[in-house]
XYZ file of C-alpha atoms in Angstrom:
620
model
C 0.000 0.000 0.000
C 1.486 3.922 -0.890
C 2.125 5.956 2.006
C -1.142 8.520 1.131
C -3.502 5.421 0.638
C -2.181 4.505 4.014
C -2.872 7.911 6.047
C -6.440 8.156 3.859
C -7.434 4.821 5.544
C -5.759 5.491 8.647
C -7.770 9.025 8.959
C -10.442 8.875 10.822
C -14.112 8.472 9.206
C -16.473 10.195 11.829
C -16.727 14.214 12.583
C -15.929 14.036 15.994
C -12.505 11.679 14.957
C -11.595 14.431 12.455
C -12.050 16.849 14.555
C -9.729 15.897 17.593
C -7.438 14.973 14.919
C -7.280 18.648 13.762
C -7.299 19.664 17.456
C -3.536 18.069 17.547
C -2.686 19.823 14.562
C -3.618 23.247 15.909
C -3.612 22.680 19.288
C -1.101 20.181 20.616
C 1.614 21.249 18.180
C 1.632 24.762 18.115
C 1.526 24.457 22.367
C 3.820 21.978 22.253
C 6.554 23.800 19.372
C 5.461 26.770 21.951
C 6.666 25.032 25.206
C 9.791 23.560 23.610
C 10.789 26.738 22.630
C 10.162 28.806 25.619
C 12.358 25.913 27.263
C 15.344 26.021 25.222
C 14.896 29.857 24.914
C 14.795 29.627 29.206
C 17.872 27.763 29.265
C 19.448 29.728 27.405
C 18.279 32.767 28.915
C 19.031 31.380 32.565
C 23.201 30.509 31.098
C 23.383 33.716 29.901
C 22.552 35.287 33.059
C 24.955 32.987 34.615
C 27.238 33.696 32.326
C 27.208 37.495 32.575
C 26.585 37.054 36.863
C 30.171 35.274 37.044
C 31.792 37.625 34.641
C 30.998 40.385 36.917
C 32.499 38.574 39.765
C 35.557 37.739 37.204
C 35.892 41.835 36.487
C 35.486 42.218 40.228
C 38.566 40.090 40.723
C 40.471 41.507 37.749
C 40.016 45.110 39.309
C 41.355 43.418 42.946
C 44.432 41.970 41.380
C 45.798 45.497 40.414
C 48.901 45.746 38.524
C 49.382 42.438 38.305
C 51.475 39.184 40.179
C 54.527 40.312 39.659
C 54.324 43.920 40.876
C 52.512 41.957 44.225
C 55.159 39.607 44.666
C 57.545 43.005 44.652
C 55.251 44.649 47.344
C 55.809 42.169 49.333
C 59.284 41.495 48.768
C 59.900 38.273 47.408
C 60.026 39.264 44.008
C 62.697 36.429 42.242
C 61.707 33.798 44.718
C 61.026 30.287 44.097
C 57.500 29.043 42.506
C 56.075 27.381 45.670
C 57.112 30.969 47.905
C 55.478 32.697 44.920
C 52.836 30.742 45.273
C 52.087 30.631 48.586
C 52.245 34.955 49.128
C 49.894 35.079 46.590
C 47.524 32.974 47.822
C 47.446 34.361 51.567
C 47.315 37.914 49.775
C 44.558 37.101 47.407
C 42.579 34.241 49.368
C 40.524 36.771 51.734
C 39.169 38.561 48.918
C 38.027 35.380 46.385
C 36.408 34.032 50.190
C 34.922 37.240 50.465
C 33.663 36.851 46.833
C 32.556 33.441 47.252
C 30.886 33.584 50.463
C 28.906 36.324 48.923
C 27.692 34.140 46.183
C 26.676 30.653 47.359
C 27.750 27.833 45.022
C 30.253 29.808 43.102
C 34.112 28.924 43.435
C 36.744 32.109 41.557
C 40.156 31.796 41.397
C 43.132 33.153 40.064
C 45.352 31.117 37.882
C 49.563 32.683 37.311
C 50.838 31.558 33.363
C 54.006 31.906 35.000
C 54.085 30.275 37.769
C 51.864 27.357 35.664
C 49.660 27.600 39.279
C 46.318 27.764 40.762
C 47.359 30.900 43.003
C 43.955 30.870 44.948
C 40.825 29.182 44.935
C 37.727 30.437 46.985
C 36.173 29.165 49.345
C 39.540 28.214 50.650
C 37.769 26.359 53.177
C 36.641 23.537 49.962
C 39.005 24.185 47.303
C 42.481 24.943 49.008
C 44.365 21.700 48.044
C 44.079 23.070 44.716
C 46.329 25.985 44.905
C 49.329 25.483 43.059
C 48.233 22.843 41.214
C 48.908 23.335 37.385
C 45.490 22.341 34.742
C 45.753 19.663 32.264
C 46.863 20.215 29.154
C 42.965 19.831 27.806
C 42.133 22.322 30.240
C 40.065 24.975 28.002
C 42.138 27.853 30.375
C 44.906 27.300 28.173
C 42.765 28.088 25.307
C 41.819 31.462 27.115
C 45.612 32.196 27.838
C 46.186 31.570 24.333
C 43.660 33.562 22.817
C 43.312 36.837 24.905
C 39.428 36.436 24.905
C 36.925 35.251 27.439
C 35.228 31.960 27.501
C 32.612 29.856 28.671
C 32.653 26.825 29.120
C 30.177 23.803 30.503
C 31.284 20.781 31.489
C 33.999 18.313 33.927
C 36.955 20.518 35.178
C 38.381 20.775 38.605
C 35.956 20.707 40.905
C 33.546 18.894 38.659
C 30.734 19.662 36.341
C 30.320 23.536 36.179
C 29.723 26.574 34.444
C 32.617 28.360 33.963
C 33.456 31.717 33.148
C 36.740 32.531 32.345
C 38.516 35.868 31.894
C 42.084 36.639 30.880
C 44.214 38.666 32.540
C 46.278 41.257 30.445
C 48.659 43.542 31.798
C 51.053 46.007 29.490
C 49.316 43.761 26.187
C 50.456 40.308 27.546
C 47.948 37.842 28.992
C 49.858 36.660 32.486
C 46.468 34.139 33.387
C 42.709 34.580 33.813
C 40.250 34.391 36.558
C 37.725 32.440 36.770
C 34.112 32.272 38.492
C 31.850 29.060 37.765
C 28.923 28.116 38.976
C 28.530 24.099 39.591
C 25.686 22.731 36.834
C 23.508 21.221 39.585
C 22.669 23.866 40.740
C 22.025 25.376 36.906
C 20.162 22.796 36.234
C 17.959 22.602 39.592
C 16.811 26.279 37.981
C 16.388 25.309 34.801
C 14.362 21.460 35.874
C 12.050 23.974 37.638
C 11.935 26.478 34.744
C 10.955 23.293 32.506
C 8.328 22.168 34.861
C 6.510 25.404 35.207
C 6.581 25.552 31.207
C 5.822 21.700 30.916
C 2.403 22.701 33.222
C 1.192 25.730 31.500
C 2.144 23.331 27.912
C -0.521 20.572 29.431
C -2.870 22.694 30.923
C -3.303 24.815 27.925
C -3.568 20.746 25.839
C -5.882 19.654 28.448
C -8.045 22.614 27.641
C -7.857 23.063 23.907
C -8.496 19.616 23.656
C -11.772 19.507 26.034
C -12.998 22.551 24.413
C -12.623 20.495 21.006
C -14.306 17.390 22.813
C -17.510 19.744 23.389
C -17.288 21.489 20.005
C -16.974 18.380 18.254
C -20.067 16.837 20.604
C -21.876 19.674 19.780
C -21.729 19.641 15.885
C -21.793 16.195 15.948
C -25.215 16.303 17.798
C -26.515 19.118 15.398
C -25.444 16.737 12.287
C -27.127 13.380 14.180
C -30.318 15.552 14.272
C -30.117 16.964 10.519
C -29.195 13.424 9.317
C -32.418 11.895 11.505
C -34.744 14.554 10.066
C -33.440 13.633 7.084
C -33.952 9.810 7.263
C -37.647 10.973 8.320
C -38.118 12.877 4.978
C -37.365 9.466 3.099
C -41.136 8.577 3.615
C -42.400 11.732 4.460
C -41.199 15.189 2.798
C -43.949 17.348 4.681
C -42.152 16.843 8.307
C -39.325 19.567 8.400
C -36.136 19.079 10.316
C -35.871 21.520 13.679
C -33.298 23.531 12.606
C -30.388 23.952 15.572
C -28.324 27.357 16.503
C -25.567 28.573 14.523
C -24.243 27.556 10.459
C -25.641 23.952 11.068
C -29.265 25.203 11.803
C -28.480 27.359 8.294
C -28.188 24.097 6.484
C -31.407 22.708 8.302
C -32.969 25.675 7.260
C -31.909 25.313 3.680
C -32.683 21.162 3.841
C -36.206 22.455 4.484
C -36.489 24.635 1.756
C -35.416 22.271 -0.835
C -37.518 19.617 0.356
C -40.687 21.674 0.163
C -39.673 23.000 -3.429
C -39.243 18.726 -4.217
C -42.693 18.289 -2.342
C -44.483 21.037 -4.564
C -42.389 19.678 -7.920
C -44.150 16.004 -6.744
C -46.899 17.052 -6.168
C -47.154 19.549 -9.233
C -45.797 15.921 -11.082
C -48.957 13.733 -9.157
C -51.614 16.586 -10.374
C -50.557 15.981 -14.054
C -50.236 12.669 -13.788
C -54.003 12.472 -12.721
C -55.335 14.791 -14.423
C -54.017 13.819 -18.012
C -56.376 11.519 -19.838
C -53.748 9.377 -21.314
C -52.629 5.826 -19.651
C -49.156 6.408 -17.925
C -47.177 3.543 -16.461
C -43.041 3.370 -15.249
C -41.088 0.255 -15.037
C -37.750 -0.210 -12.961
C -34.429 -1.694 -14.591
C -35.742 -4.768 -13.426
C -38.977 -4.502 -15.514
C -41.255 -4.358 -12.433
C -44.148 -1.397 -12.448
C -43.134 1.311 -10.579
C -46.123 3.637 -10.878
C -49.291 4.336 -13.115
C -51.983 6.724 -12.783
C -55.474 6.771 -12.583
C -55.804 7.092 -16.277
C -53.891 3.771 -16.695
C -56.017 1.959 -14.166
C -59.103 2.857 -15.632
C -58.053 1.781 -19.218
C -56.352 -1.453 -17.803
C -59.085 -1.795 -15.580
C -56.598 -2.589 -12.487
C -55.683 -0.693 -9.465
C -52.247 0.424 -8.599
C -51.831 -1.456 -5.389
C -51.960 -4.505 -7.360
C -50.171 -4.453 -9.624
C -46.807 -2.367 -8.601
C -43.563 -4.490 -7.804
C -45.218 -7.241 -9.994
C -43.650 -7.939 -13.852
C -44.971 -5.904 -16.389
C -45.884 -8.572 -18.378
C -48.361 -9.637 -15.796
C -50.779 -6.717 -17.509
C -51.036 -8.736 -20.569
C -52.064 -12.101 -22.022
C -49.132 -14.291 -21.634
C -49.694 -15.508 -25.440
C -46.049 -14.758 -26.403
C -47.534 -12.903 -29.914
C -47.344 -9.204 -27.880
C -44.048 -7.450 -29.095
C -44.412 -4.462 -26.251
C -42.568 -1.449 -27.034
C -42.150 -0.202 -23.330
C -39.975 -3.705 -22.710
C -38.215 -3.248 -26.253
C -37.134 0.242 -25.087
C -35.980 -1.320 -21.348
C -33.528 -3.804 -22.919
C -32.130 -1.955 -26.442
C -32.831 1.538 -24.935
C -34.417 2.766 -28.449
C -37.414 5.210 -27.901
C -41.020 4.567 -29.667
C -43.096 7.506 -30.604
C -47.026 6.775 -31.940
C -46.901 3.151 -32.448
C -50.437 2.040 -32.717
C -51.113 -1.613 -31.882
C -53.545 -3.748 -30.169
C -52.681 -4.275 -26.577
C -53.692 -7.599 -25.097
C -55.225 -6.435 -22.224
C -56.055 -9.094 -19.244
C -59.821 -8.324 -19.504
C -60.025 -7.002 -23.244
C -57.736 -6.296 -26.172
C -57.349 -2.452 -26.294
C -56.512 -0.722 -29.745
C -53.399 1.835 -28.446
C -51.204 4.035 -29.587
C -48.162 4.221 -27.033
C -44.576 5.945 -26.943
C -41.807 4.976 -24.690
C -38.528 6.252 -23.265
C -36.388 5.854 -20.781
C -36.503 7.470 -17.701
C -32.855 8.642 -16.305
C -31.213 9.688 -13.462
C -30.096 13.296 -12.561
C -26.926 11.941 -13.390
C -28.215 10.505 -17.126
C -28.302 6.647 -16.554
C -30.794 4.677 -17.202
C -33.255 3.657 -13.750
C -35.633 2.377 -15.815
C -38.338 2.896 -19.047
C -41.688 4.725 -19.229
C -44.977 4.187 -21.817
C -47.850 6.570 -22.159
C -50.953 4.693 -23.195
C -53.485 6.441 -25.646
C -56.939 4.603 -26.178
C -57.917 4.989 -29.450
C -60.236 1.656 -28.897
C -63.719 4.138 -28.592
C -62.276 6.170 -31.075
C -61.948 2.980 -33.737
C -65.501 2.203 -32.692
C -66.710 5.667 -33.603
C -64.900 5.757 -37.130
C -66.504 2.041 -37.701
C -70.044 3.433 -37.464
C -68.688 6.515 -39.528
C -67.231 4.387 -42.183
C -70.453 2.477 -42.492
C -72.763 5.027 -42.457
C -70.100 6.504 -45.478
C -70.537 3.069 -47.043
C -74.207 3.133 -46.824
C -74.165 6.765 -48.166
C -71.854 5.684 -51.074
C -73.855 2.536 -51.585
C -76.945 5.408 -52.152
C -75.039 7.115 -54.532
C -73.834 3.612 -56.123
C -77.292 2.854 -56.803
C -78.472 6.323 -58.117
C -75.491 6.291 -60.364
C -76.091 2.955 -61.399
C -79.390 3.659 -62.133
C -78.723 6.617 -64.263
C -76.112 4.529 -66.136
C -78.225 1.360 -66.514
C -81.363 3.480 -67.891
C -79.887 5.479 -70.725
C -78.570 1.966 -72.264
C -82.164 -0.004 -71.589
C -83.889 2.942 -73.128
C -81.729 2.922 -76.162
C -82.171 -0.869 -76.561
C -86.193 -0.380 -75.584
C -86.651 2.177 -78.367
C -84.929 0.067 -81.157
C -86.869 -3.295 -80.219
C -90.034 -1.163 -80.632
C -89.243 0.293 -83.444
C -88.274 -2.597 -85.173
C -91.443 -5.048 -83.571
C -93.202 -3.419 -86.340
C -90.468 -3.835 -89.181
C -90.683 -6.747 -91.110
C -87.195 -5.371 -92.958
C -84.321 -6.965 -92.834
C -82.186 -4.172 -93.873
C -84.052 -2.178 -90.795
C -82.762 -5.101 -88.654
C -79.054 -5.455 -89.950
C -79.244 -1.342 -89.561
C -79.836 -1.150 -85.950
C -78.707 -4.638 -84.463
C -74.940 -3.337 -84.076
C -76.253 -0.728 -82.107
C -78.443 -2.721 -79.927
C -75.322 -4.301 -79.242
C -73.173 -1.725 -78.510
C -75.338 -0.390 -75.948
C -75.624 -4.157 -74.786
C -71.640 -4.270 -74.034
C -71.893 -1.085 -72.808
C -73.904 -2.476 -69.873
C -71.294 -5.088 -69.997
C -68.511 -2.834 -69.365
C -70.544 -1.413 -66.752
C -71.264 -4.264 -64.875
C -67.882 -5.890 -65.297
C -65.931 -2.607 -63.362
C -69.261 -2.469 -60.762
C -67.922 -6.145 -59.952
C -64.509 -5.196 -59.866
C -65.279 -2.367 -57.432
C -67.554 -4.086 -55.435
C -65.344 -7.137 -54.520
C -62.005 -6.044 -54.652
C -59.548 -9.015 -54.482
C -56.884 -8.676 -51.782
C -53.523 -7.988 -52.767
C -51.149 -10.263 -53.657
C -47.622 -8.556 -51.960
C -44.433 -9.552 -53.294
C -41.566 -7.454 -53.928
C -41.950 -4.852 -57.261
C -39.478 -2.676 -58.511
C -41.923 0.659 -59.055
C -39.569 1.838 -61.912
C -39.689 -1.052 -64.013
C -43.368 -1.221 -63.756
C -43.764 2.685 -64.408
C -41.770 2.188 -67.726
C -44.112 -0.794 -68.932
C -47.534 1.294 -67.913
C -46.308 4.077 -69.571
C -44.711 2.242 -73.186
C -48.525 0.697 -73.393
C -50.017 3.805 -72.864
C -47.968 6.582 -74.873
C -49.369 4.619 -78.069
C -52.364 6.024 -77.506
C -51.572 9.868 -78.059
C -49.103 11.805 -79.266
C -48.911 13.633 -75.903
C -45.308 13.474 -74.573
C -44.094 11.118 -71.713
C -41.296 12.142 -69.574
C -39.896 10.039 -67.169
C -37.786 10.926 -63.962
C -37.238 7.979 -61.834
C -35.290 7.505 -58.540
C -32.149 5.341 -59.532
C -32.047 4.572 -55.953
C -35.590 3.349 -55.210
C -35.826 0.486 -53.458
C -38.335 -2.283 -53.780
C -41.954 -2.457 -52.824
C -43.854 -4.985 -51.375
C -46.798 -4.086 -53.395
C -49.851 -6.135 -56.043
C -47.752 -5.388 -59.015
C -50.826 -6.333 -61.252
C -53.396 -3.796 -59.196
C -50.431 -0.809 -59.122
C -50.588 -1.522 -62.945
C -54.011 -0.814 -63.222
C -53.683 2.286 -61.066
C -50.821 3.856 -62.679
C -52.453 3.054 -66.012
C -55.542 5.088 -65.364
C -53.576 7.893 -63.447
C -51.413 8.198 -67.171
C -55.213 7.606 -69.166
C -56.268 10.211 -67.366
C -53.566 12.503 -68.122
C -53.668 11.697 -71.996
C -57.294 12.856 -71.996
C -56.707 16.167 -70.399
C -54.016 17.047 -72.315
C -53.916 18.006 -75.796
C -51.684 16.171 -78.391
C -48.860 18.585 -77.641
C -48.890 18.471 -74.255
C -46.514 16.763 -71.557
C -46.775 14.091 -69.162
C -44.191 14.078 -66.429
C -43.582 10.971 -64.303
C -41.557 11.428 -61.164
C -40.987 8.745 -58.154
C -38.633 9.029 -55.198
C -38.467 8.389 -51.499
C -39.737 9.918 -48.751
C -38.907 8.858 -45.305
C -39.444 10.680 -41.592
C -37.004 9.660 -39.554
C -37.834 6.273 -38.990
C -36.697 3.115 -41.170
C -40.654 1.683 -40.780
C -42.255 4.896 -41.926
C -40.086 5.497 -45.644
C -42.545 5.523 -48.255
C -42.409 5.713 -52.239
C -43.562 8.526 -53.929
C -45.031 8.660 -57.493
C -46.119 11.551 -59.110
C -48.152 12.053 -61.962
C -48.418 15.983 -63.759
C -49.757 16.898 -66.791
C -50.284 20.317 -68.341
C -53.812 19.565 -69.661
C -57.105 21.637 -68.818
C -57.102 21.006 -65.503
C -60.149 20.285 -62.522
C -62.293 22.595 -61.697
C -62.324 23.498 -57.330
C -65.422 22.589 -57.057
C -65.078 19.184 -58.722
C -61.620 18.275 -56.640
C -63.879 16.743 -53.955
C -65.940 14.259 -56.302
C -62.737 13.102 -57.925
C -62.734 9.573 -56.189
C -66.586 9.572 -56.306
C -67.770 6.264 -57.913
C -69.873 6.950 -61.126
C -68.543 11.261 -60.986
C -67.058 11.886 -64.417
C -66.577 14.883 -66.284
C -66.106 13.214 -68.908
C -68.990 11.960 -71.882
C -68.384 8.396 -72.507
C -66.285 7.539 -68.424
C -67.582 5.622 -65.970
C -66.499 7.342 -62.868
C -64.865 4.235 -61.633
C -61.485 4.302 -62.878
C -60.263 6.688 -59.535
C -62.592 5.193 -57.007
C -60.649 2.151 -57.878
C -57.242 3.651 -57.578
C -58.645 4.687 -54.702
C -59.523 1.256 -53.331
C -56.101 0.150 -54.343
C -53.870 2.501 -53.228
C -56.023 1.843 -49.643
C -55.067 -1.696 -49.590
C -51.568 -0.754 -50.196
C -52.031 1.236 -46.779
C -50.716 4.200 -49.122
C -52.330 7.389 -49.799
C -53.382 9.210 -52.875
C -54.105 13.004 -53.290
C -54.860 15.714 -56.331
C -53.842 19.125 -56.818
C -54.658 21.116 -59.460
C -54.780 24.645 -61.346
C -57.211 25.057 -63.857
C -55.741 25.331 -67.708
C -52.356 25.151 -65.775
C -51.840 21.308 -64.392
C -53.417 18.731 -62.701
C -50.719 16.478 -60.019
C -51.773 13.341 -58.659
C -49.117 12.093 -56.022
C -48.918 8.406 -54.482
C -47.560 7.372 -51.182
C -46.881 3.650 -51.043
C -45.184 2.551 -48.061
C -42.180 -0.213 -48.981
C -42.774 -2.437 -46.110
C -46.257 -3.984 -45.364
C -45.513 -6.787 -43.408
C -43.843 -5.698 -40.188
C -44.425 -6.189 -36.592
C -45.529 -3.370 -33.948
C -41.701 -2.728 -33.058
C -39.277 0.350 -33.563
């Protein structure tokens, strides 16, 4: 493990944890670092003043010594004498005054010390330290460093009469150093003053620890009591987002304060959410990632005829026949994650089998991934059942007008064929028969024609689908019929078109009278444009082929663009008024659509929509 994965885990997890942990950071240390340096700055302090206390006494004994030893040892008449004489006058003229010196500063020995007599010459108090007079220091002796130097020194440590402080000065008279004097101070006693220096430091260090960190103890109990009491309220608001959370003193009540807020702006978003939701007369029902129903509304209960306490946590599936035949959209877009939008289809309902239209997404986190899928159910089942009764009152209205037409178109024939049998009842001429017998006839196939396309509107034979390549077929229609005029054909065909599943025989006949049509409206100069291509929306299911037909004949009149499809409506003498009806029919069974525009004496555009695919299931 790396050393900053190993102090992340080793940190503390809880509030109260991280804060005594930064309690030692900005408490402990800083009084700690504090207390450390007020103790080395003490001792430091406190050998200073020893120092410069035994200095004094040193300059005291400098100014006693006068003009030197030599200039002594002359006063008193031994100058030239032997060391240990020298020695000895020295010391009984100098001892009073270092036992004055030292008996007015407990603890601290001075001396003087002769370079050339190589000598303690007196050592004070006499009374402990008077063996060592005339006694010469070791060669490691740091005096001899003062003698050799000229400057003053201190100097801690083992020397003669143990572990001291010792302050030594140097004795210079006419620019030569002749000894030093010294005044130390033994280190027990030092140290006694600085052990209770560090002790009176070392208390105010833990007292001042103790408190910072029991004022962090009840800080940290605090807060953490104020966050125990926002994170209860909010385990409250899990199930209920009307009970606030008591908001406590100081920044933490702040953030209760704001907790509230946002839960009553959620509460009024749900329930603004729930009101639309019931109030929208479309089904609505959510599924989790699972596929289990997470929530409908009242809309969806009604049309499902189920309640919502029944049915949420259980499968989806459970709302439909079991038949496996039921390709649902709202589980298509759960597993692939592809949206639907309008796809009409007959839902399988438990009770009854609904006719729908439904759209589904996916419903996503705040963070965008997927939690689940959602389908909004339109019933179009009451709606079907009102454009039945619709379309059959239009087919009994049309059958009306089939009849009247058919009457109108039956009679003139009959009467023609009445008029020459009576006429020729009488006639006993043969040339009178031969004369009008091809007429009866004609009139007789008329009816024949008649009744032959009545059939073929009336009982339309389904189509036969099977893949047709438009273009191809377009180029036949048209080659048969541009021998019939001298009226120009112009073709402008997709290269691209695909095929489409399509009655290649019934497209025949529909493109054949479209191109009829045109030929009759348009004079023997005119121009016949052809034109397909593709059309598409978006979604692979919904392309369509387009076909359109223009001439620039005569025209329709506005008034007649209505009757167009009309069975037995022709504006011209010898049609029918079946030839669109069927096209009509046709382009109906193709589930395609077929519309008109026109300008008169400018053109006349018929345009067909035939989707490509007929045979495809309700999926996206």
């Amino acid at each position: 493990m790396r050393p900053l994965d190993w102090i992340s885990h080793s940190l503390p997890r809880t509030l109260r944890g991280k804060l005594l942990l930064v309690s030692l950071a900005v408490v402990v240390l800083p009084i700690s670092l504090t207390g450390y340096l007020l103790e080395r700055e003490g001792r430091q302090a406190l050998v200073r003043e020893k120092s410069e206390k035994l200095f004094g006494l040193t300059r005291l004994l400098d100014l006693h010594l006068g003009p030197g030893f030599d200039p002594l040892l002359s006063e008193m008449g031994i100058a030239g004498s032997d060391r240990e004489t020298a020695i000895r006058a020295l010391s009984g003229r100098l001892t009073p005054f270092t036992d004055m010196v030292a008996g007015a500063n407990p603890g601290v020995g001075v001396g003087y010390y002769s370079r050339a007599l190589d000598a303690i010459v007196t050592y004070g108090p006499s009374r402990d330290y008077s063996a060592t007079v005339g006694t010469s220091i070791p060669p490691e002796h740091p005096g001899w460093h003062v003698l050799e130097s000229g400057k003053q020194a201190v100097e801690s440590g083992r020397q003669v009469r143990g572990f001291i402080l010792n302050a030594m000065l140097p004795i210079v008279r006419d620019g030569r150093v002749i000894g030093y004097i010294w005044a130390n101070e033994l280190s027990d006693d030092v140290e006694r003053q600085a052990a209770a220096m560090d002790r009176a430091v070392l208390t105010v260090c833990l007292a001042g620890i103790l408190l910072g960190l029991a004022l962090t103890q009840v800080l940290a109990r605090g807060v953490g009591r104020d966050i125990r009491h926002i994170i209860d309220g909010l385990l409250r608001m899990r199930s209920d987002l009307a009970e606030p959370i008591e908001p406590p003193a100081g920044e933490v009540g702040a953030i209760a304060v704001e907790v509230n807020a946002m839960a009553r702006a959620l509460l009024d978003a749900r329930s603004l959410t729930e009101n639309i939701l019931h109030s929208i007369a479309d089904g609505v029902i959510a599924v989790d990632r699972t596929g289990q129903v997470a929530a409908l509304n009242p809309a969806a209960e009604t049309m499902l005829g189920i309640t919502a306490a029944a049915v949420i946590g259980r499968p989806y599936e459970s709302l439909f026949k079991p038949d496996g035949q039921f390709a649902s959209p709202l589980l298509d877009t759960l597993k692939t994650g592809r949206q639907h939008v309008g796809v009409t289809l007959d839902f399988p309902g438990t009770r009854q089998t609904l006719h729908l239209t439904v759209s589904s997404s996916v419903l996503r986190d705040s963070h965008g991934g997927a939690i689940g899928a959602v389908v909004v159910l339109k019933d179009l089942t009451e709606q079907q059942r009102l454009r039945t009764q619709i379309m059959r009152a239009d087919r009994l209205a049309a059958l009306g007008e089939l009849v009247a037409g058919l009457a109108h178109e039956v009679r003139n024939p009959l009467t023609s064929i009445r008029g020459f049998m009576q006429f020729l009842e009488s006639s006993d001429d043969v040339a009178e028969w031969q004369r009008y017998a091809p007429l009866i006839v004609r009139q007789v196939d008329s009816l024949n024609r008649l009744v032959t396309e009545l059939l073929e509107f009336g009982r339309p034979r389904p189509p036969a689908f099977q893949p047709v390549q438009l273009n191809d077929l377009i180029r036949e229609v048209s080659l048969l019929a541009g021998r019939k005029s001298n009226a120009r054909i112009a073709l402008n065909l997709a290269p691209d078109l695909p095929l489409v599943e399509a009655d290649g025989e019934a497209l025949k006949q529909v493109i054949l009278n479209l191109i009829i049509n045109a030929i009759q409206a348009t004079s023997e100069t005119g121009e016949i444009t052809i034109v397909t291509a593709m059309a598409e929306d978006g979604r692979e299911a919904a392309r369509e082929a387009v076909v359109m037909v223009t001439d620039d004949g005569e025209g329709i009149a506005p008034e007649n663009l209505d009757k167009v499809f009309d069975p037995f409506f022709s504006t011209k003498p010898q049609g029918t008024g079946l030839g669109l009806a069927m096209a009509h029919r046709i382009v109906d069974a193709h589930h395609g659509t077929i519309a008109i525009v026109s300008v008169p004496q400018s053109y006349t555009r018929v345009t067909l929509r035939i989707p490509f695919v007929h045979s495809r299931t309700v999926e996206a």
